[in-house]
């Protein structure tokens, strides 16, 4: 219940009572999640995993960004905007999700560290098996006196998370055996992200009817706008604390703000009662809309103002390399003689050894 001033997302949930539409939507969400996780697995190389295990910076950043910063941010926003338990659970669930594939695409566009991006996404997805239910349990205590939170299906959430291991493992195997096929599947998964979101918006809007906007309170829109934006800022600050170079800071920023909305929608659709899913289902879709728009603005600003400095830094590194190479060549030319020839009296020739600098 609750109107636009109350912060509820549960309105019009009965629209999802149509069994055929609900089942079709569940199938679509499940397939989209499988394709996304398969693409994530295809982007992971075993050699990169071994390197990260030796120097687990990406793993640590994924842990701090996705399971410390984002859940706390979601919890604070839910308190600040005084959301009811239905809206709060939707926001918390989105905040506790691991990183999404959108960050990998955006990292390419801002000249980020792709290895770091992929490792952070994969690490947060695996860590979510244990930490996502834990974070949900911890932060939902504030609403523990409500029926929804007391019946929060943490077991079903864990089961849904566990089901993602199969497509991820299959993707890693495809990358190991057939790299070209893996590259194609990664592209397909990225395109499926866009197509799936568009279809979900259309279907959800159709099922909820023309009064959809009236039943979504302004506080939900505000959180959907602020949460990814704050996530990007928190990620950049976190990378700055770790004294990472600029291209890695941009990568961590995108990895923090971009959530796996396919996983969030799948959990909402597959684990909660149909009478509640109507309104709750809209928050991850709104989050996906605004996280994409804000990431697009991030890329646009970088292309307009940050690209030149990136090129100058790269050029400076190349110039330093050329100067060092020239000096090395000069030293090699000066030091290749093992002795000099001198002419003394009586037409005698003598070899004088000279010290060669190494």
GROMACS .gro file of C-alpha atoms in nm:
model
  358
    1UNK     CA    1   0.000   0.000   0.000
    2UNK     CA    2   0.081   0.363   0.014
    3UNK     CA    3   0.067   0.638  -0.242
    4UNK     CA    4   0.329   0.859  -0.405
    5UNK     CA    5   0.413   1.018  -0.071
    6UNK     CA    6   0.449   0.693   0.118
    7UNK     CA    7   0.733   0.538  -0.077
    8UNK     CA    8   0.562   0.207  -0.159
    9UNK     CA    9   0.635  -0.009  -0.458
   10UNK     CA   10   0.368  -0.264  -0.399
   11UNK     CA   11   0.084  -0.099  -0.589
   12UNK     CA   12  -0.077  -0.283  -0.881
   13UNK     CA   13   0.096  -0.609  -0.790
   14UNK     CA   14  -0.222  -0.793  -0.881
   15UNK     CA   15  -0.151  -0.710  -1.246
   16UNK     CA   16   0.105  -0.989  -1.234
   17UNK     CA   17  -0.161  -1.241  -1.142
   18UNK     CA   18  -0.208  -1.339  -1.506
   19UNK     CA   19  -0.046  -1.682  -1.503
   20UNK     CA   20   0.056  -1.693  -1.870
   21UNK     CA   21   0.215  -1.348  -1.867
   22UNK     CA   22   0.385  -1.415  -1.535
   23UNK     CA   23   0.527  -1.746  -1.653
   24UNK     CA   24   0.644  -1.594  -1.980
   25UNK     CA   25   0.817  -1.316  -1.792
   26UNK     CA   26   0.984  -1.567  -1.561
   27UNK     CA   27   1.119  -1.760  -1.859
   28UNK     CA   28   1.250  -1.440  -2.019
   29UNK     CA   29   1.420  -1.331  -1.698
   30UNK     CA   30   1.577  -1.674  -1.646
   31UNK     CA   31   1.710  -1.692  -2.001
   32UNK     CA   32   1.849  -1.339  -1.982
   33UNK     CA   33   2.030  -1.424  -1.660
   34UNK     CA   34   2.180  -1.741  -1.812
   35UNK     CA   35   2.303  -1.553  -2.121
   36UNK     CA   36   2.453  -1.280  -1.903
   37UNK     CA   37   2.637  -1.526  -1.679
   38UNK     CA   38   2.755  -1.726  -1.981
   39UNK     CA   39   2.899  -1.408  -2.133
   40UNK     CA   40   3.068  -1.325  -1.804
   41UNK     CA   41   3.230  -1.668  -1.794
   42UNK     CA   42   3.346  -1.632  -2.155
   43UNK     CA   43   3.524  -1.309  -2.063
   44UNK     CA   44   3.732  -1.474  -1.790
   45UNK     CA   45   4.068  -1.631  -1.865
   46UNK     CA   46   4.228  -1.881  -1.628
   47UNK     CA   47   4.563  -1.704  -1.654
   48UNK     CA   48   4.406  -1.381  -1.529
   49UNK     CA   49   4.251  -1.564  -1.237
   50UNK     CA   50   4.588  -1.706  -1.138
   51UNK     CA   51   4.748  -1.362  -1.151
   52UNK     CA   52   4.471  -1.214  -0.937
   53UNK     CA   53   4.509  -1.487  -0.678
   54UNK     CA   54   4.877  -1.393  -0.644
   55UNK     CA   55   4.793  -1.021  -0.621
   56UNK     CA   56   4.425  -1.007  -0.522
   57UNK     CA   57   4.373  -0.631  -0.559
   58UNK     CA   58   4.075  -0.680  -0.788
   59UNK     CA   59   3.920  -0.929  -0.546
   60UNK     CA   60   3.963  -0.689  -0.253
   61UNK     CA   61   3.817  -0.397  -0.449
   62UNK     CA   62   3.518  -0.609  -0.556
   63UNK     CA   63   3.460  -0.707  -0.192
   64UNK     CA   64   3.474  -0.349  -0.062
   65UNK     CA   65   3.278  -0.194  -0.349
   66UNK     CA   66   2.994  -0.443  -0.392
   67UNK     CA   67   2.944  -0.581  -0.042
   68UNK     CA   68   3.047  -0.291   0.183
   69UNK     CA   69   2.991   0.038   0.000
   70UNK     CA   70   2.683  -0.040  -0.212
   71UNK     CA   71   2.472  -0.226   0.050
   72UNK     CA   72   2.543   0.047   0.305
   73UNK     CA   73   2.452   0.311   0.048
   74UNK     CA   74   2.123   0.134  -0.034
   75UNK     CA   75   2.039   0.103   0.336
   76UNK     CA   76   2.107   0.470   0.406
   77UNK     CA   77   1.901   0.585   0.106
   78UNK     CA   78   1.610   0.365   0.215
   79UNK     CA   79   1.623   0.527   0.562
   80UNK     CA   80   1.664   0.882   0.432
   81UNK     CA   81   1.366   0.853   0.198
   82UNK     CA   82   1.161   0.661   0.459
   83UNK     CA   83   1.071   0.372   0.229
   84UNK     CA   84   0.831   0.105   0.344
   85UNK     CA   85   0.942  -0.258   0.371
   86UNK     CA   86   0.850  -0.354   0.013
   87UNK     CA   87   1.042  -0.067  -0.144
   88UNK     CA   88   1.329  -0.108   0.102
   89UNK     CA   89   1.376  -0.476   0.017
   90UNK     CA   90   1.385  -0.394  -0.355
   91UNK     CA   91   1.646  -0.122  -0.300
   92UNK     CA   92   1.853  -0.339  -0.065
   93UNK     CA   93   1.843  -0.631  -0.307
   94UNK     CA   94   1.972  -0.413  -0.589
   95UNK     CA   95   2.241  -0.266  -0.365
   96UNK     CA   96   2.360  -0.612  -0.255
   97UNK     CA   97   2.386  -0.747  -0.611
   98UNK     CA   98   2.730  -0.807  -0.768
   99UNK     CA   99   2.868  -0.601  -1.054
  100UNK     CA  100   2.707  -0.620  -1.397
  101UNK     CA  101   2.833  -0.665  -1.752
  102UNK     CA  102   2.756  -0.304  -1.842
  103UNK     CA  103   3.070  -0.197  -1.657
  104UNK     CA  104   3.288  -0.411  -1.885
  105UNK     CA  105   3.153  -0.235  -2.194
  106UNK     CA  106   3.184   0.110  -2.040
  107UNK     CA  107   3.540   0.040  -1.923
  108UNK     CA  108   3.642  -0.012  -2.284
  109UNK     CA  109   3.491   0.324  -2.381
  110UNK     CA  110   3.685   0.516  -2.112
  111UNK     CA  111   4.018   0.340  -2.182
  112UNK     CA  112   3.998   0.153  -1.852
  113UNK     CA  113   4.174  -0.161  -1.735
  114UNK     CA  114   3.970  -0.442  -1.892
  115UNK     CA  115   4.144  -0.718  -1.695
  116UNK     CA  116   4.061  -0.541  -1.369
  117UNK     CA  117   3.701  -0.483  -1.482
  118UNK     CA  118   3.639  -0.847  -1.573
  119UNK     CA  119   3.807  -0.979  -1.258
  120UNK     CA  120   3.604  -0.747  -1.037
  121UNK     CA  121   3.278  -0.852  -1.205
  122UNK     CA  122   3.361  -1.223  -1.183
  123UNK     CA  123   3.489  -1.197  -0.824
  124UNK     CA  124   3.184  -1.010  -0.700
  125UNK     CA  125   2.956  -1.264  -0.869
  126UNK     CA  126   3.126  -1.553  -0.691
  127UNK     CA  127   3.143  -1.368  -0.358
  128UNK     CA  128   2.770  -1.297  -0.389
  129UNK     CA  129   2.695  -1.664  -0.321
  130UNK     CA  130   2.781  -1.606   0.044
  131UNK     CA  131   2.785  -1.231   0.101
  132UNK     CA  132   2.464  -1.126  -0.075
  133UNK     CA  133   2.230  -1.326   0.156
  134UNK     CA  134   2.440  -1.211   0.453
  135UNK     CA  135   2.411  -0.844   0.357
  136UNK     CA  136   2.036  -0.881   0.298
  137UNK     CA  137   1.994  -1.040   0.640
  138UNK     CA  138   2.201  -0.770   0.816
  139UNK     CA  139   2.043  -0.464   0.656
  140UNK     CA  140   1.684  -0.590   0.658
  141UNK     CA  141   1.686  -0.606   1.040
  142UNK     CA  142   1.551  -0.251   1.050
  143UNK     CA  143   1.226  -0.377   0.895
  144UNK     CA  144   1.223  -0.712   1.079
  145UNK     CA  145   0.880  -0.649   1.232
  146UNK     CA  146   0.715  -0.657   0.889
  147UNK     CA  147   0.576  -0.976   0.738
  148UNK     CA  148   0.772  -0.937   0.414
  149UNK     CA  149   1.110  -0.922   0.587
  150UNK     CA  150   1.029  -1.208   0.825
  151UNK     CA  151   0.950  -1.420   0.521
  152UNK     CA  152   1.248  -1.293   0.317
  153UNK     CA  153   1.344  -1.600   0.107
  154UNK     CA  154   1.718  -1.603   0.169
  155UNK     CA  155   1.730  -1.973   0.079
  156UNK     CA  156   1.570  -1.906  -0.259
  157UNK     CA  157   1.810  -1.615  -0.313
  158UNK     CA  158   2.106  -1.846  -0.246
  159UNK     CA  159   1.959  -2.109  -0.479
  160UNK     CA  160   1.921  -1.853  -0.759
  161UNK     CA  161   2.279  -1.738  -0.705
  162UNK     CA  162   2.403  -2.097  -0.707
  163UNK     CA  163   2.228  -2.163  -1.037
  164UNK     CA  164   2.447  -1.897  -1.200
  165UNK     CA  165   2.761  -2.106  -1.141
  166UNK     CA  166   2.673  -2.347  -1.424
  167UNK     CA  167   2.665  -2.090  -1.709
  168UNK     CA  168   2.970  -1.913  -1.565
  169UNK     CA  169   3.168  -2.240  -1.553
  170UNK     CA  170   3.052  -2.327  -1.904
  171UNK     CA  171   3.167  -1.987  -2.026
  172UNK     CA  172   3.513  -2.032  -1.871
  173UNK     CA  173   3.539  -2.372  -2.041
  174UNK     CA  174   3.439  -2.224  -2.379
  175UNK     CA  175   3.702  -1.951  -2.337
  176UNK     CA  176   3.966  -2.217  -2.263
  177UNK     CA  177   3.870  -2.446  -2.552
  178UNK     CA  178   3.729  -2.208  -2.815
  179UNK     CA  179   3.847  -1.846  -2.770
  180UNK     CA  180   3.683  -1.718  -3.090
  181UNK     CA  181   3.345  -1.860  -2.993
  182UNK     CA  182   3.390  -1.704  -2.648
  183UNK     CA  183   3.448  -1.360  -2.801
  184UNK     CA  184   3.127  -1.395  -3.001
  185UNK     CA  185   2.929  -1.501  -2.693
  186UNK     CA  186   3.058  -1.201  -2.498
  187UNK     CA  187   2.923  -0.969  -2.767
  188UNK     CA  188   2.591  -1.155  -2.772
  189UNK     CA  189   2.556  -1.124  -2.394
  190UNK     CA  190   2.620  -0.748  -2.407
  191UNK     CA  191   2.356  -0.700  -2.677
  192UNK     CA  192   2.113  -0.924  -2.488
  193UNK     CA  193   2.149  -0.691  -2.190
  194UNK     CA  194   2.009  -0.401  -2.390
  195UNK     CA  195   1.738  -0.603  -2.566
  196UNK     CA  196   1.622  -0.770  -2.246
  197UNK     CA  197   1.588  -0.441  -2.060
  198UNK     CA  198   1.381  -0.292  -2.343
  199UNK     CA  199   1.151  -0.597  -2.353
  200UNK     CA  200   1.111  -0.595  -1.974
  201UNK     CA  201   1.019  -0.227  -1.976
  202UNK     CA  202   0.756  -0.288  -2.244
  203UNK     CA  203   0.607  -0.598  -2.079
  204UNK     CA  204   0.606  -0.448  -1.732
  205UNK     CA  205   0.448  -0.127  -1.856
  206UNK     CA  206   0.181  -0.327  -2.042
  207UNK     CA  207   0.099  -0.543  -1.741
  208UNK     CA  208   0.082  -0.252  -1.499
  209UNK     CA  209  -0.119  -0.030  -1.731
  210UNK     CA  210  -0.114   0.343  -1.809
  211UNK     CA  211  -0.120   0.442  -1.440
  212UNK     CA  212   0.230   0.300  -1.386
  213UNK     CA  213   0.400   0.635  -1.332
  214UNK     CA  214   0.134   0.745  -1.084
  215UNK     CA  215   0.197   0.440  -0.864
  216UNK     CA  216   0.575   0.488  -0.848
  217UNK     CA  217   0.656   0.746  -0.578
  218UNK     CA  218   0.901   1.028  -0.636
  219UNK     CA  219   1.130   0.886  -0.367
  220UNK     CA  220   1.185   0.571  -0.574
  221UNK     CA  221   1.282   0.776  -0.878
  222UNK     CA  222   1.516   0.984  -0.660
  223UNK     CA  223   1.691   0.672  -0.528
  224UNK     CA  224   1.715   0.523  -0.877
  225UNK     CA  225   1.893   0.841  -0.988
  226UNK     CA  226   2.115   0.895  -0.684
  227UNK     CA  227   2.222   0.538  -0.611
  228UNK     CA  228   2.427   0.465  -0.926
  229UNK     CA  229   2.567   0.819  -0.925
  230UNK     CA  230   2.682   0.782  -0.565
  231UNK     CA  231   2.819   0.437  -0.651
  232UNK     CA  232   3.036   0.581  -0.926
  233UNK     CA  233   3.169   0.845  -0.685
  234UNK     CA  234   3.235   0.589  -0.409
  235UNK     CA  235   3.421   0.363  -0.651
  236UNK     CA  236   3.645   0.644  -0.771
  237UNK     CA  237   3.718   0.745  -0.414
  238UNK     CA  238   3.797   0.385  -0.319
  239UNK     CA  239   4.044   0.352  -0.606
  240UNK     CA  240   4.202   0.683  -0.506
  241UNK     CA  241   4.256   0.552  -0.153
  242UNK     CA  242   4.438   0.253  -0.306
  243UNK     CA  243   4.653   0.503  -0.507
  244UNK     CA  244   4.560   0.343  -0.839
  245UNK     CA  245   4.639   0.510  -1.173
  246UNK     CA  246   4.365   0.717  -1.345
  247UNK     CA  247   4.253   0.447  -1.590
  248UNK     CA  248   4.208   0.201  -1.301
  249UNK     CA  249   4.013   0.461  -1.102
  250UNK     CA  250   3.769   0.498  -1.390
  251UNK     CA  251   3.735   0.120  -1.405
  252UNK     CA  252   3.665   0.078  -1.033
  253UNK     CA  253   3.418   0.366  -1.046
  254UNK     CA  254   3.212   0.197  -1.319
  255UNK     CA  255   3.238  -0.142  -1.151
  256UNK     CA  256   3.096  -0.002  -0.827
  257UNK     CA  257   2.800   0.186  -0.972
  258UNK     CA  258   2.693  -0.074  -1.230
  259UNK     CA  259   2.488  -0.350  -1.067
  260UNK     CA  260   2.374  -0.684  -1.212
  261UNK     CA  261   2.012  -0.583  -1.267
  262UNK     CA  262   1.935  -0.909  -1.448
  263UNK     CA  263   2.017  -1.098  -1.129
  264UNK     CA  264   1.812  -0.856  -0.920
  265UNK     CA  265   1.506  -0.888  -1.146
  266UNK     CA  266   1.543  -1.267  -1.154
  267UNK     CA  267   1.549  -1.289  -0.774
  268UNK     CA  268   1.248  -1.058  -0.742
  269UNK     CA  269   1.053  -1.248  -1.005
  270UNK     CA  270   1.145  -1.603  -0.906
  271UNK     CA  271   1.153  -1.586  -0.526
  272UNK     CA  272   0.881  -1.343  -0.415
  273UNK     CA  273   0.500  -1.389  -0.425
  274UNK     CA  274   0.332  -1.263  -0.746
  275UNK     CA  275   0.104  -1.022  -0.561
  276UNK     CA  276   0.408  -0.824  -0.446
  277UNK     CA  277   0.626  -0.841  -0.755
  278UNK     CA  278   0.436  -0.578  -0.955
  279UNK     CA  279   0.574  -0.268  -0.790
  280UNK     CA  280   0.898  -0.417  -0.657
  281UNK     CA  281   0.989  -0.531  -1.005
  282UNK     CA  282   1.018  -0.174  -1.131
  283UNK     CA  283   1.310  -0.057  -0.917
  284UNK     CA  284   1.590  -0.263  -1.082
  285UNK     CA  285   1.452  -0.158  -1.422
  286UNK     CA  286   1.463   0.206  -1.321
  287UNK     CA  287   1.809   0.155  -1.175
  288UNK     CA  288   1.923  -0.002  -1.503
  289UNK     CA  289   1.787   0.295  -1.696
  290UNK     CA  290   1.962   0.556  -1.485
  291UNK     CA  291   2.287   0.364  -1.436
  292UNK     CA  292   2.315   0.333  -1.816
  293UNK     CA  293   2.233   0.701  -1.873
  294UNK     CA  294   2.479   0.820  -1.610
  295UNK     CA  295   2.752   0.586  -1.733
  296UNK     CA  296   2.689   0.722  -2.084
  297UNK     CA  297   2.739   1.075  -1.953
  298UNK     CA  298   3.059   0.956  -1.782
  299UNK     CA  299   3.185   0.826  -2.117
  300UNK     CA  300   3.080   1.144  -2.300
  301UNK     CA  301   3.260   1.372  -2.054
  302UNK     CA  302   3.571   1.155  -2.078
  303UNK     CA  303   3.566   1.162  -2.459
  304UNK     CA  304   3.532   1.541  -2.457
  305UNK     CA  305   3.775   1.638  -2.181
  306UNK     CA  306   3.972   1.342  -2.052
  307UNK     CA  307   4.087   1.170  -2.369
  308UNK     CA  308   4.352   1.433  -2.453
  309UNK     CA  309   4.524   1.398  -2.116
  310UNK     CA  310   4.517   1.019  -2.156
  311UNK     CA  311   4.687   1.050  -2.496
  312UNK     CA  312   4.946   1.291  -2.356
  313UNK     CA  313   5.029   1.053  -2.075
  314UNK     CA  314   5.063   0.768  -2.322
  315UNK     CA  315   5.275   0.981  -2.556
  316UNK     CA  316   5.496   1.089  -2.269
  317UNK     CA  317   5.561   0.729  -2.178
  318UNK     CA  318   5.652   0.650  -2.539
  319UNK     CA  319   5.886   0.951  -2.558
  320UNK     CA  320   6.062   0.845  -2.240
  321UNK     CA  321   6.107   0.502  -2.388
  322UNK     CA  322   6.253   0.647  -2.711
  323UNK     CA  323   6.498   0.870  -2.521
  324UNK     CA  324   6.616   0.580  -2.311
  325UNK     CA  325   6.659   0.370  -2.622
  326UNK     CA  326   6.863   0.642  -2.797
  327UNK     CA  327   7.088   0.682  -2.495
  328UNK     CA  328   7.137   0.310  -2.481
  329UNK     CA  329   7.232   0.300  -2.849
  330UNK     CA  330   7.478   0.586  -2.804
  331UNK     CA  331   7.637   0.406  -2.512
  332UNK     CA  332   7.657   0.089  -2.716
  333UNK     CA  333   7.832   0.276  -3.000
  334UNK     CA  334   8.076   0.439  -2.761
  335UNK     CA  335   8.155   0.114  -2.582
  336UNK     CA  336   8.194  -0.134  -2.866
  337UNK     CA  337   8.571  -0.081  -2.901
  338UNK     CA  338   8.795  -0.312  -2.706
  339UNK     CA  339   9.102  -0.090  -2.762
  340UNK     CA  340   9.240   0.202  -2.962
  341UNK     CA  341   9.524   0.200  -3.208
  342UNK     CA  342   9.811   0.444  -3.143
  343UNK     CA  343  10.121   0.508  -3.348
  344UNK     CA  344  10.447   0.563  -3.172
  345UNK     CA  345  10.801   0.629  -3.284
  346UNK     CA  346  10.993   0.385  -3.495
  347UNK     CA  347  10.673   0.304  -3.680
  348UNK     CA  348  10.559   0.073  -3.407
  349UNK     CA  349  10.194   0.004  -3.350
  350UNK     CA  350  10.064  -0.063  -3.001
  351UNK     CA  351   9.718  -0.161  -2.881
  352UNK     CA  352   9.610   0.031  -2.570
  353UNK     CA  353   9.331  -0.136  -2.380
  354UNK     CA  354   9.039   0.083  -2.271
  355UNK     CA  355   8.782   0.005  -2.009
  356UNK     CA  356   8.442  -0.073  -2.145
  357UNK     CA  357   8.150   0.060  -1.950
  358UNK     CA  358   7.868  -0.185  -1.914
   0.00000   0.00000   0.00000
